[in-house]
Amino acid sequence: MGRLDGKIALCTASAQGIGLATVLAFVKEGARVIATDINISKLEQEVKDVPAAGIEAKMLNVADKGQVTALVDQLDRVDILFNCAGIVPNGTILDCEEADWDQTMNINLKSMYFLCRAVLPKMVAQGSGSIVNMSSSISNVKGVPMRFVYSVSKGGVSGLTKAIAADFVSKGIRCNCICPAAVETPSLQERINASPDPVKARAAFVQKIGRMGKPEEIAALAVYLASDESGYTTGQELVIDGGWGLA
Ligand code: NAD
């Protein structure tokens, strides 16, 4: 018996990294997953061996309100919403042009407003639901250099999470967010490769954190938060950082 048997999960940013690992973990635990990504060809390639009964791959740009509402309108019910999409721009406030601010806020935060607002009426009608949002340790949890607009957007994810949790706890709906430190994903590898000395940059990450997290370790927490096992947990920022925040 799976821990998510009978549940319908809507997931974003499913084509790689934490999103893909979580989709595969949800399917393994018995959920039926509507897996979405802006890069539909990569997503279809990645999930081609998953039995069709467990997964449906769909194109979704989370920053496009029309696409979000059109997709959610097609679904009869949603038990789990996993908001994973996010981008990681580099730089201080002085590097952040208004267009950078808008793009980051639209993909990292406004997308969650669109998705939660579209899905919540279904969860209210069902009298149940679990929303799991991807935040980051780099947020209101901890400040680090050169991650200005990313930190602001992820701090916003915490506020959105707590507000939704408070407003809908009496309707049987829970909302939590996950705050990882560095996780070994394609985009993290790209950021390391883009640094002046990638070997040194990787060593600095590993030295500080001990090791990188694995996408599967984040997915395991997402399964817990999505499942009824976490039924007494809502409005929380769950930090998963290998001890990074202790230093
Ligand atoms: P990634 O950056 O490797 O992949 C992101 C996925 O999002 C890609 O498949 C991409 O096609 C998709 N995507 C990008 N823009 C999109 C859009 N507008 N609409 C829909 N999909 C879009 O993924 P990752 O590193 O696993 O990160 C996933 C989430 O976890 C992000 O929110 C990120 O901020 C957060 N996070 C990551 C780390 C890390 O170290 N990797 C740490 C903390 C938090």
PDB file of C-alpha atoms and ligand atoms in Angstrom:
ATOM      1  CA  MET A   1       0.000   0.000   0.000  1.00  0.00           C
ATOM      2  CA  GLY A   2       1.359   3.430  -0.978  1.00  0.00           C
ATOM      3  CA  ARG A   3       1.417   6.447   1.296  1.00  0.00           C
ATOM      4  CA  LEU A   4      -0.407   8.540  -1.342  1.00  0.00           C
ATOM      5  CA  ASP A   5      -2.832   5.917  -2.641  1.00  0.00           C
ATOM      6  CA  GLY A   6      -5.900   7.433  -4.291  1.00  0.00           C
ATOM      7  CA  LYS A   7      -4.573  10.995  -4.238  1.00  0.00           C
ATOM      8  CA  ILE A   8      -4.348  13.310  -7.269  1.00  0.00           C
ATOM      9  CA  ALA A   9      -1.232  15.517  -7.287  1.00  0.00           C
ATOM     10  CA  LEU A  10      -0.608  18.580  -9.452  1.00  0.00           C
ATOM     11  CA  CYS A  11       3.128  19.340  -9.697  1.00  0.00           C
ATOM     12  CA  THR A  12       5.124  22.122 -11.394  1.00  0.00           C
ATOM     13  CA  ALA A  13       8.713  22.193 -12.694  1.00  0.00           C
ATOM     14  CA  SER A  14       8.646  18.417 -13.106  1.00  0.00           C
ATOM     15  CA  ALA A  15      11.194  17.961 -15.913  1.00  0.00           C
ATOM     16  CA  GLN A  16      14.339  17.849 -13.788  1.00  0.00           C
ATOM     17  CA  GLY A  17      15.912  18.211 -10.356  1.00  0.00           C
ATOM     18  CA  ILE A  18      13.725  18.288  -7.234  1.00  0.00           C
ATOM     19  CA  GLY A  19      10.517  18.492  -9.265  1.00  0.00           C
ATOM     20  CA  LEU A  20      11.243  15.318 -11.235  1.00  0.00           C
ATOM     21  CA  ALA A  21      12.426  13.395  -8.158  1.00  0.00           C
ATOM     22  CA  THR A  22       9.236  14.400  -6.338  1.00  0.00           C
ATOM     23  CA  VAL A  23       6.951  13.395  -9.201  1.00  0.00           C
ATOM     24  CA  LEU A  24       8.594   9.961  -9.323  1.00  0.00           C
ATOM     25  CA  ALA A  25       8.319   9.592  -5.522  1.00  0.00           C
ATOM     26  CA  PHE A  26       4.626  10.598  -5.599  1.00  0.00           C
ATOM     27  CA  VAL A  27       3.906   8.012  -8.322  1.00  0.00           C
ATOM     28  CA  LYS A  28       5.825   5.347  -6.382  1.00  0.00           C
ATOM     29  CA  GLU A  29       3.640   6.070  -3.328  1.00  0.00           C
ATOM     30  CA  GLY A  30       0.456   5.547  -5.331  1.00  0.00           C
ATOM     31  CA  ALA A  31      -0.583   9.073  -6.339  1.00  0.00           C
ATOM     32  CA  ARG A  32      -1.874   9.899  -9.792  1.00  0.00           C
ATOM     33  CA  VAL A  33       0.327  12.816 -10.863  1.00  0.00           C
ATOM     34  CA  ILE A  34      -0.354  15.631 -13.291  1.00  0.00           C
ATOM     35  CA  ALA A  35       3.269  16.554 -13.940  1.00  0.00           C
ATOM     36  CA  THR A  36       3.865  19.914 -15.613  1.00  0.00           C
ATOM     37  CA  ASP A  37       6.785  21.939 -16.924  1.00  0.00           C
ATOM     38  CA  ILE A  38       7.413  24.728 -19.417  1.00  0.00           C
ATOM     39  CA  ASN A  39       9.805  22.287 -21.156  1.00  0.00           C
ATOM     40  CA  ILE A  40       7.277  19.639 -22.158  1.00  0.00           C
ATOM     41  CA  SER A  41       9.633  17.688 -24.478  1.00  0.00           C
ATOM     42  CA  LYS A  42      12.138  17.126 -21.661  1.00  0.00           C
ATOM     43  CA  LEU A  43       9.359  16.228 -19.235  1.00  0.00           C
ATOM     44  CA  GLU A  44       7.856  13.692 -21.654  1.00  0.00           C
ATOM     45  CA  GLN A  45      11.287  12.159 -22.213  1.00  0.00           C
ATOM     46  CA  GLU A  46      11.982  11.895 -18.456  1.00  0.00           C
ATOM     47  CA  VAL A  47       8.683  10.205 -17.570  1.00  0.00           C
ATOM     48  CA  LYS A  48       8.291   8.024 -20.666  1.00  0.00           C
ATOM     49  CA  ASP A  49       8.794   4.802 -18.701  1.00  0.00           C
ATOM     50  CA  VAL A  50       6.315   5.680 -15.948  1.00  0.00           C
ATOM     51  CA  PRO A  51       3.054   3.715 -16.449  1.00  0.00           C
ATOM     52  CA  ALA A  52       0.354   5.961 -17.934  1.00  0.00           C
ATOM     53  CA  ALA A  53      -1.989   5.124 -15.054  1.00  0.00           C
ATOM     54  CA  GLY A  54       0.350   6.995 -12.694  1.00  0.00           C
ATOM     55  CA  ILE A  55       1.215  10.110 -14.651  1.00  0.00           C
ATOM     56  CA  GLU A  56       0.030  12.669 -17.150  1.00  0.00           C
ATOM     57  CA  ALA A  57       2.582  15.150 -18.545  1.00  0.00           C
ATOM     58  CA  LYS A  58       1.358  18.635 -19.486  1.00  0.00           C
ATOM     59  CA  MET A  59       2.969  21.872 -20.636  1.00  0.00           C
ATOM     60  CA  LEU A  60       2.564  24.688 -18.110  1.00  0.00           C
ATOM     61  CA  ASN A  61       4.264  28.052 -17.791  1.00  0.00           C
ATOM     62  CA  VAL A  62       3.508  28.830 -14.148  1.00  0.00           C
ATOM     63  CA  ALA A  63       3.846  32.577 -14.754  1.00  0.00           C
ATOM     64  CA  ASP A  64       0.929  32.508 -17.207  1.00  0.00           C
ATOM     65  CA  LYS A  65      -2.345  32.913 -15.322  1.00  0.00           C
ATOM     66  CA  GLY A  66      -4.447  31.837 -18.330  1.00  0.00           C
ATOM     67  CA  GLN A  67      -2.501  28.570 -18.677  1.00  0.00           C
ATOM     68  CA  VAL A  68      -2.795  27.888 -14.931  1.00  0.00           C
ATOM     69  CA  THR A  69      -6.554  28.391 -14.773  1.00  0.00           C
ATOM     70  CA  ALA A  70      -7.172  26.448 -18.015  1.00  0.00           C
ATOM     71  CA  LEU A  71      -5.232  23.461 -16.661  1.00  0.00           C
ATOM     72  CA  VAL A  72      -6.781  23.487 -13.189  1.00  0.00           C
ATOM     73  CA  ASP A  73     -10.293  23.846 -14.689  1.00  0.00           C
ATOM     74  CA  GLN A  74      -9.772  20.446 -16.397  1.00  0.00           C
ATOM     75  CA  LEU A  75      -9.195  18.647 -13.088  1.00  0.00           C
ATOM     76  CA  ASP A  76     -12.040  17.139 -11.088  1.00  0.00           C
ATOM     77  CA  ARG A  77     -10.092  17.199  -7.817  1.00  0.00           C
ATOM     78  CA  VAL A  78      -6.631  18.056  -6.515  1.00  0.00           C
ATOM     79  CA  ASP A  79      -5.448  16.470  -3.261  1.00  0.00           C
ATOM     80  CA  ILE A  80      -1.844  17.655  -3.470  1.00  0.00           C
ATOM     81  CA  LEU A  81      -0.417  20.811  -5.042  1.00  0.00           C
ATOM     82  CA  PHE A  82       3.382  20.818  -5.303  1.00  0.00           C
ATOM     83  CA  ASN A  83       4.575  24.295  -6.323  1.00  0.00           C
ATOM     84  CA  CYS A  84       8.196  23.698  -7.320  1.00  0.00           C
ATOM     85  CA  ALA A  85       9.008  26.140 -10.140  1.00  0.00           C
ATOM     86  CA  GLY A  86      11.720  28.682  -9.426  1.00  0.00           C
ATOM     87  CA  ILE A  87      14.680  30.457 -10.997  1.00  0.00           C
ATOM     88  CA  VAL A  88      17.887  31.574  -9.229  1.00  0.00           C
ATOM     89  CA  PRO A  89      19.243  34.910 -10.468  1.00  0.00           C
ATOM     90  CA  ASN A  90      22.629  36.066  -9.231  1.00  0.00           C
ATOM     91  CA  GLY A  91      23.530  39.467  -7.823  1.00  0.00           C
ATOM     92  CA  THR A  92      22.876  42.202  -5.284  1.00  0.00           C
ATOM     93  CA  ILE A  93      20.048  44.753  -5.323  1.00  0.00           C
ATOM     94  CA  LEU A  94      22.286  46.976  -7.475  1.00  0.00           C
ATOM     95  CA  ASP A  95      22.450  44.273 -10.168  1.00  0.00           C
ATOM     96  CA  CYS A  96      18.693  43.716 -10.102  1.00  0.00           C
ATOM     97  CA  GLU A  97      16.934  45.681 -12.840  1.00  0.00           C
ATOM     98  CA  GLU A  98      13.165  46.048 -12.658  1.00  0.00           C
ATOM     99  CA  ALA A  99      12.759  43.412 -15.388  1.00  0.00           C
ATOM    100  CA  ASP A 100      14.833  40.934 -13.314  1.00  0.00           C
ATOM    101  CA  TRP A 101      12.677  41.668 -10.257  1.00  0.00           C
ATOM    102  CA  ASP A 102       9.459  41.148 -12.236  1.00  0.00           C
ATOM    103  CA  GLN A 103      10.623  37.933 -13.909  1.00  0.00           C
ATOM    104  CA  THR A 104      11.804  36.384 -10.634  1.00  0.00           C
ATOM    105  CA  MET A 105       8.721  37.404  -8.682  1.00  0.00           C
ATOM    106  CA  ASN A 106       6.448  36.149 -11.471  1.00  0.00           C
ATOM    107  CA  ILE A 107       8.033  32.693 -11.682  1.00  0.00           C
ATOM    108  CA  ASN A 108       8.978  32.166  -8.012  1.00  0.00           C
ATOM    109  CA  LEU A 109       6.072  33.789  -6.174  1.00  0.00           C
ATOM    110  CA  LYS A 110       3.187  35.095  -8.290  1.00  0.00           C
ATOM    111  CA  SER A 111       2.952  31.620  -9.869  1.00  0.00           C
ATOM    112  CA  MET A 112       2.126  30.215  -6.425  1.00  0.00           C
ATOM    113  CA  TYR A 113      -0.601  32.838  -6.004  1.00  0.00           C
ATOM    114  CA  PHE A 114      -2.055  31.753  -9.397  1.00  0.00           C
ATOM    115  CA  LEU A 115      -1.867  28.027  -8.614  1.00  0.00           C
ATOM    116  CA  CYS A 116      -3.099  28.184  -5.021  1.00  0.00           C
ATOM    117  CA  ARG A 117      -5.946  30.531  -5.979  1.00  0.00           C
ATOM    118  CA  ALA A 118      -7.026  28.182  -8.787  1.00  0.00           C
ATOM    119  CA  VAL A 119      -6.751  24.968  -6.739  1.00  0.00           C
ATOM    120  CA  LEU A 120      -8.066  26.078  -3.325  1.00  0.00           C
ATOM    121  CA  PRO A 121     -11.777  26.171  -4.270  1.00  0.00           C
ATOM    122  CA  LYS A 122     -11.523  22.490  -5.264  1.00  0.00           C
ATOM    123  CA  MET A 123      -9.782  21.625  -1.992  1.00  0.00           C
ATOM    124  CA  VAL A 124     -12.402  23.565  -0.012  1.00  0.00           C
ATOM    125  CA  ALA A 125     -15.183  21.643  -1.804  1.00  0.00           C
ATOM    126  CA  GLN A 126     -13.355  18.369  -1.048  1.00  0.00           C
ATOM    127  CA  GLY A 127     -12.768  19.389   2.590  1.00  0.00           C
ATOM    128  CA  SER A 128      -9.125  18.355   2.303  1.00  0.00           C
ATOM    129  CA  GLY A 129      -5.843  19.083   0.554  1.00  0.00           C
ATOM    130  CA  SER A 130      -2.128  19.574   1.061  1.00  0.00           C
ATOM    131  CA  ILE A 131      -0.140  22.366  -0.592  1.00  0.00           C
ATOM    132  CA  VAL A 132       3.645  22.017  -0.583  1.00  0.00           C
ATOM    133  CA  ASN A 133       5.639  25.048  -1.750  1.00  0.00           C
ATOM    134  CA  MET A 134       9.342  25.117  -2.643  1.00  0.00           C
ATOM    135  CA  SER A 135      11.110  27.833  -0.735  1.00  0.00           C
ATOM    136  CA  SER A 136      14.815  27.851   0.141  1.00  0.00           C
ATOM    137  CA  SER A 137      17.170  28.291   3.073  1.00  0.00           C
ATOM    138  CA  ILE A 138      18.167  31.437   1.190  1.00  0.00           C
ATOM    139  CA  SER A 139      15.117  33.489   2.164  1.00  0.00           C
ATOM    140  CA  ASN A 140      13.856  34.873   5.464  1.00  0.00           C
ATOM    141  CA  VAL A 141      15.681  31.848   6.965  1.00  0.00           C
ATOM    142  CA  LYS A 142      19.196  33.021   6.066  1.00  0.00           C
ATOM    143  CA  GLY A 143      20.836  35.835   4.108  1.00  0.00           C
ATOM    144  CA  VAL A 144      23.680  35.039   1.708  1.00  0.00           C
ATOM    145  CA  PRO A 145      25.581  37.310  -0.687  1.00  0.00           C
ATOM    146  CA  MET A 146      24.546  37.725  -4.340  1.00  0.00           C
ATOM    147  CA  ARG A 147      21.051  36.247  -4.081  1.00  0.00           C
ATOM    148  CA  PHE A 148      19.026  39.448  -3.603  1.00  0.00           C
ATOM    149  CA  VAL A 149      15.848  38.972  -5.616  1.00  0.00           C
ATOM    150  CA  TYR A 150      15.842  35.201  -5.119  1.00  0.00           C
ATOM    151  CA  SER A 151      15.882  35.699  -1.322  1.00  0.00           C
ATOM    152  CA  VAL A 152      13.060  38.230  -1.523  1.00  0.00           C
ATOM    153  CA  SER A 153      10.923  35.898  -3.625  1.00  0.00           C
ATOM    154  CA  LYS A 154      11.514  32.887  -1.361  1.00  0.00           C
ATOM    155  CA  GLY A 155      10.813  34.981   1.753  1.00  0.00           C
ATOM    156  CA  GLY A 156       7.510  35.769   0.049  1.00  0.00           C
ATOM    157  CA  VAL A 157       6.853  32.039  -0.358  1.00  0.00           C
ATOM    158  CA  SER A 158       7.025  31.711   3.432  1.00  0.00           C
ATOM    159  CA  GLY A 159       4.506  34.495   3.939  1.00  0.00           C
ATOM    160  CA  LEU A 160       2.165  33.057   1.305  1.00  0.00           C
ATOM    161  CA  THR A 161       2.466  29.621   2.921  1.00  0.00           C
ATOM    162  CA  LYS A 162       1.652  30.825   6.434  1.00  0.00           C
ATOM    163  CA  ALA A 163      -1.231  33.051   5.288  1.00  0.00           C
ATOM    164  CA  ILE A 164      -2.881  30.226   3.328  1.00  0.00           C
ATOM    165  CA  ALA A 165      -2.328  27.810   6.220  1.00  0.00           C
ATOM    166  CA  ALA A 166      -4.019  30.213   8.651  1.00  0.00           C
ATOM    167  CA  ASP A 167      -6.951  30.972   6.359  1.00  0.00           C
ATOM    168  CA  PHE A 168      -7.742  27.357   5.395  1.00  0.00           C
ATOM    169  CA  VAL A 169      -6.795  25.242   8.421  1.00  0.00           C
ATOM    170  CA  SER A 170     -10.458  25.074   9.435  1.00  0.00           C
ATOM    171  CA  LYS A 171     -11.340  23.695   5.958  1.00  0.00           C
ATOM    172  CA  GLY A 172      -9.066  20.658   6.299  1.00  0.00           C
ATOM    173  CA  ILE A 173      -6.368  22.150   4.058  1.00  0.00           C
ATOM    174  CA  ARG A 174      -2.696  22.284   5.020  1.00  0.00           C
ATOM    175  CA  CYS A 175       0.043  24.433   3.467  1.00  0.00           C
ATOM    176  CA  ASN A 176       3.757  24.067   4.192  1.00  0.00           C
ATOM    177  CA  CYS A 177       7.000  25.018   2.488  1.00  0.00           C
ATOM    178  CA  ILE A 178      10.363  23.308   2.122  1.00  0.00           C
ATOM    179  CA  CYS A 179      13.607  25.254   2.606  1.00  0.00           C
ATOM    180  CA  PRO A 180      16.600  23.324   1.224  1.00  0.00           C
ATOM    181  CA  ALA A 181      20.198  24.493   1.087  1.00  0.00           C
ATOM    182  CA  ALA A 182      22.232  23.343  -1.956  1.00  0.00           C
ATOM    183  CA  VAL A 183      20.731  20.390  -3.805  1.00  0.00           C
ATOM    184  CA  GLU A 184      22.536  18.571  -6.629  1.00  0.00           C
ATOM    185  CA  THR A 185      20.345  19.517  -9.605  1.00  0.00           C
ATOM    186  CA  PRO A 186      21.031  20.551 -13.224  1.00  0.00           C
ATOM    187  CA  SER A 187      20.494  24.237 -12.467  1.00  0.00           C
ATOM    188  CA  LEU A 188      22.856  24.189  -9.483  1.00  0.00           C
ATOM    189  CA  GLN A 189      25.479  22.543 -11.699  1.00  0.00           C
ATOM    190  CA  GLU A 190      24.930  25.316 -14.279  1.00  0.00           C
ATOM    191  CA  ARG A 191      25.443  27.985 -11.600  1.00  0.00           C
ATOM    192  CA  ILE A 192      28.661  26.313 -10.479  1.00  0.00           C
ATOM    193  CA  ASN A 193      29.869  25.997 -14.084  1.00  0.00           C
ATOM    194  CA  ALA A 194      29.158  29.689 -14.654  1.00  0.00           C
ATOM    195  CA  SER A 195      31.430  30.750 -11.797  1.00  0.00           C
ATOM    196  CA  PRO A 196      34.995  31.881 -12.609  1.00  0.00           C
ATOM    197  CA  ASP A 197      36.477  28.705 -11.065  1.00  0.00           C
ATOM    198  CA  PRO A 198      33.897  25.865 -11.020  1.00  0.00           C
ATOM    199  CA  VAL A 199      36.162  23.431  -9.150  1.00  0.00           C
ATOM    200  CA  LYS A 200      36.755  25.977  -6.396  1.00  0.00           C
ATOM    201  CA  ALA A 201      33.056  26.934  -6.328  1.00  0.00           C
ATOM    202  CA  ARG A 202      31.980  23.297  -5.878  1.00  0.00           C
ATOM    203  CA  ALA A 203      34.601  22.769  -3.171  1.00  0.00           C
ATOM    204  CA  ALA A 204      33.302  25.860  -1.338  1.00  0.00           C
ATOM    205  CA  PHE A 205      29.742  24.487  -1.374  1.00  0.00           C
ATOM    206  CA  VAL A 206      30.847  21.076  -0.175  1.00  0.00           C
ATOM    207  CA  GLN A 207      33.146  22.505   2.503  1.00  0.00           C
ATOM    208  CA  LYS A 208      30.395  24.694   3.925  1.00  0.00           C
ATOM    209  CA  ILE A 209      27.611  22.120   3.821  1.00  0.00           C
ATOM    210  CA  GLY A 210      29.559  18.875   4.071  1.00  0.00           C
ATOM    211  CA  ARG A 211      27.838  17.623   0.952  1.00  0.00           C
ATOM    212  CA  MET A 212      25.083  18.661  -1.389  1.00  0.00           C
ATOM    213  CA  GLY A 213      21.572  17.404  -0.787  1.00  0.00           C
ATOM    214  CA  LYS A 214      20.079  14.907  -3.209  1.00  0.00           C
ATOM    215  CA  PRO A 215      16.802  15.644  -5.020  1.00  0.00           C
ATOM    216  CA  GLU A 216      15.454  12.354  -3.628  1.00  0.00           C
ATOM    217  CA  GLU A 217      16.043  13.625  -0.062  1.00  0.00           C
ATOM    218  CA  ILE A 218      13.876  16.672  -0.757  1.00  0.00           C
ATOM    219  CA  ALA A 219      11.291  14.467  -2.491  1.00  0.00           C
ATOM    220  CA  ALA A 220      11.046  12.295   0.642  1.00  0.00           C
ATOM    221  CA  LEU A 221      10.079  15.368   2.677  1.00  0.00           C
ATOM    222  CA  ALA A 222       7.575  16.389   0.003  1.00  0.00           C
ATOM    223  CA  VAL A 223       5.966  12.917   0.192  1.00  0.00           C
ATOM    224  CA  TYR A 224       5.665  13.257   3.962  1.00  0.00           C
ATOM    225  CA  LEU A 225       4.070  16.723   3.704  1.00  0.00           C
ATOM    226  CA  ALA A 226       1.732  15.571   0.931  1.00  0.00           C
ATOM    227  CA  SER A 227       0.621  12.489   2.856  1.00  0.00           C
ATOM    228  CA  ASP A 228      -1.837  12.179   5.727  1.00  0.00           C
ATOM    229  CA  GLU A 229       1.128  11.275   7.992  1.00  0.00           C
ATOM    230  CA  SER A 230       1.796  15.018   8.345  1.00  0.00           C
ATOM    231  CA  GLY A 231      -1.849  15.778   9.129  1.00  0.00           C
ATOM    232  CA  TYR A 232      -0.903  17.827  12.224  1.00  0.00           C
ATOM    233  CA  THR A 233       1.660  19.988  10.362  1.00  0.00           C
ATOM    234  CA  THR A 234       0.663  23.231   8.675  1.00  0.00           C
ATOM    235  CA  GLY A 235       2.067  26.716   8.115  1.00  0.00           C
ATOM    236  CA  GLN A 236       5.629  25.515   8.593  1.00  0.00           C
ATOM    237  CA  GLU A 237       8.956  26.215   6.888  1.00  0.00           C
ATOM    238  CA  LEU A 238      10.763  22.876   6.918  1.00  0.00           C
ATOM    239  CA  VAL A 239      14.495  23.504   6.659  1.00  0.00           C
ATOM    240  CA  ILE A 240      16.449  20.625   5.082  1.00  0.00           C
ATOM    241  CA  ASP A 241      20.058  21.705   4.817  1.00  0.00           C
ATOM    242  CA  GLY A 242      22.446  19.073   6.174  1.00  0.00           C
ATOM    243  CA  GLY A 243      23.267  21.417   9.053  1.00  0.00           C
ATOM    244  CA  TRP A 244      24.273  24.375   6.875  1.00  0.00           C
ATOM    245  CA  GLY A 245      22.216  26.825   8.944  1.00  0.00           C
ATOM    246  CA  LEU A 246      23.971  25.754  12.148  1.00  0.00           C
ATOM    247  CA  ALA A 247      27.255  27.378  11.166  1.00  0.00           C
TER     248      ALA A 247
HETATM  249  P1  NAD B   1      15.997  23.209 -11.784  1.00  0.00           P
HETATM  250  O1  NAD B   1      16.277  24.679 -11.698  1.00  0.00           O
HETATM  251  O2  NAD B   1      17.110  22.291 -12.105  1.00  0.00           O
HETATM  252  O3  NAD B   1      14.799  22.971 -12.797  1.00  0.00           O
HETATM  253  C1  NAD B   1      13.742  23.862 -12.806  1.00  0.00           C
HETATM  254  C2  NAD B   1      12.625  23.364 -13.711  1.00  0.00           C
HETATM  255  O4  NAD B   1      11.670  24.420 -13.757  1.00  0.00           O
HETATM  256  C3  NAD B   1      13.060  23.094 -15.146  1.00  0.00           C
HETATM  257  O5  NAD B   1      12.540  21.833 -15.570  1.00  0.00           O
HETATM  258  C4  NAD B   1      12.432  24.242 -15.929  1.00  0.00           C
HETATM  259  O6  NAD B   1      12.053  23.880 -17.258  1.00  0.00           O
HETATM  260  C5  NAD B   1      11.217  24.567 -15.073  1.00  0.00           C
HETATM  261  N1  NAD B   1      10.739  25.937 -15.253  1.00  0.00           N
HETATM  262  C6  NAD B   1      11.484  27.067 -15.347  1.00  0.00           C
HETATM  263  N2  NAD B   1      10.671  28.118 -15.552  1.00  0.00           N
HETATM  264  C7  NAD B   1       9.399  27.640 -15.564  1.00  0.00           C
HETATM  265  C8  NAD B   1       8.127  28.236 -15.728  1.00  0.00           C
HETATM  266  N3  NAD B   1       7.989  29.563 -15.960  1.00  0.00           N
HETATM  267  N4  NAD B   1       7.023  27.450 -15.681  1.00  0.00           N
HETATM  268  C9  NAD B   1       7.151  26.127 -15.463  1.00  0.00           C
HETATM  269  N5  NAD B   1       8.324  25.484 -15.316  1.00  0.00           N
HETATM  270  C10 NAD B   1       9.435  26.255 -15.368  1.00  0.00           C
HETATM  271  O7  NAD B   1      15.263  22.761 -10.440  1.00  0.00           O
HETATM  272  P2  NAD B   1      15.791  22.613  -8.955  1.00  0.00           P
HETATM  273  O8  NAD B   1      17.195  23.084  -8.786  1.00  0.00           O
HETATM  274  O9  NAD B   1      15.404  21.251  -8.556  1.00  0.00           O
HETATM  275  O10 NAD B   1      14.877  23.686  -8.191  1.00  0.00           O
HETATM  276  C11 NAD B   1      13.497  23.440  -7.987  1.00  0.00           C
HETATM  277  C12 NAD B   1      12.989  24.388  -6.919  1.00  0.00           C
HETATM  278  O11 NAD B   1      13.730  24.176  -5.718  1.00  0.00           O
HETATM  279  C13 NAD B   1      13.121  25.864  -7.251  1.00  0.00           C
HETATM  280  O12 NAD B   1      12.004  26.568  -6.772  1.00  0.00           O
HETATM  281  C14 NAD B   1      14.372  26.273  -6.492  1.00  0.00           C
HETATM  282  O13 NAD B   1      14.390  27.645  -6.162  1.00  0.00           O
HETATM  283  C15 NAD B   1      14.242  25.406  -5.259  1.00  0.00           C
HETATM  284  N6  NAD B   1      15.531  25.179  -4.571  1.00  0.00           N
HETATM  285  C16 NAD B   1      16.564  24.577  -5.229  1.00  0.00           C
HETATM  286  C17 NAD B   1      17.776  24.389  -4.564  1.00  0.00           C
HETATM  287  C18 NAD B   1      18.966  23.754  -5.246  1.00  0.00           C
HETATM  288  O14 NAD B   1      20.075  23.843  -4.705  1.00  0.00           O
HETATM  289  N7  NAD B   1      18.801  23.104  -6.382  1.00  0.00           N
HETATM  290  C19 NAD B   1      17.912  24.821  -3.242  1.00  0.00           C
HETATM  291  C20 NAD B   1      16.836  25.424  -2.607  1.00  0.00           C
HETATM  292  C21 NAD B   1      15.637  25.606  -3.281  1.00  0.00           C
END
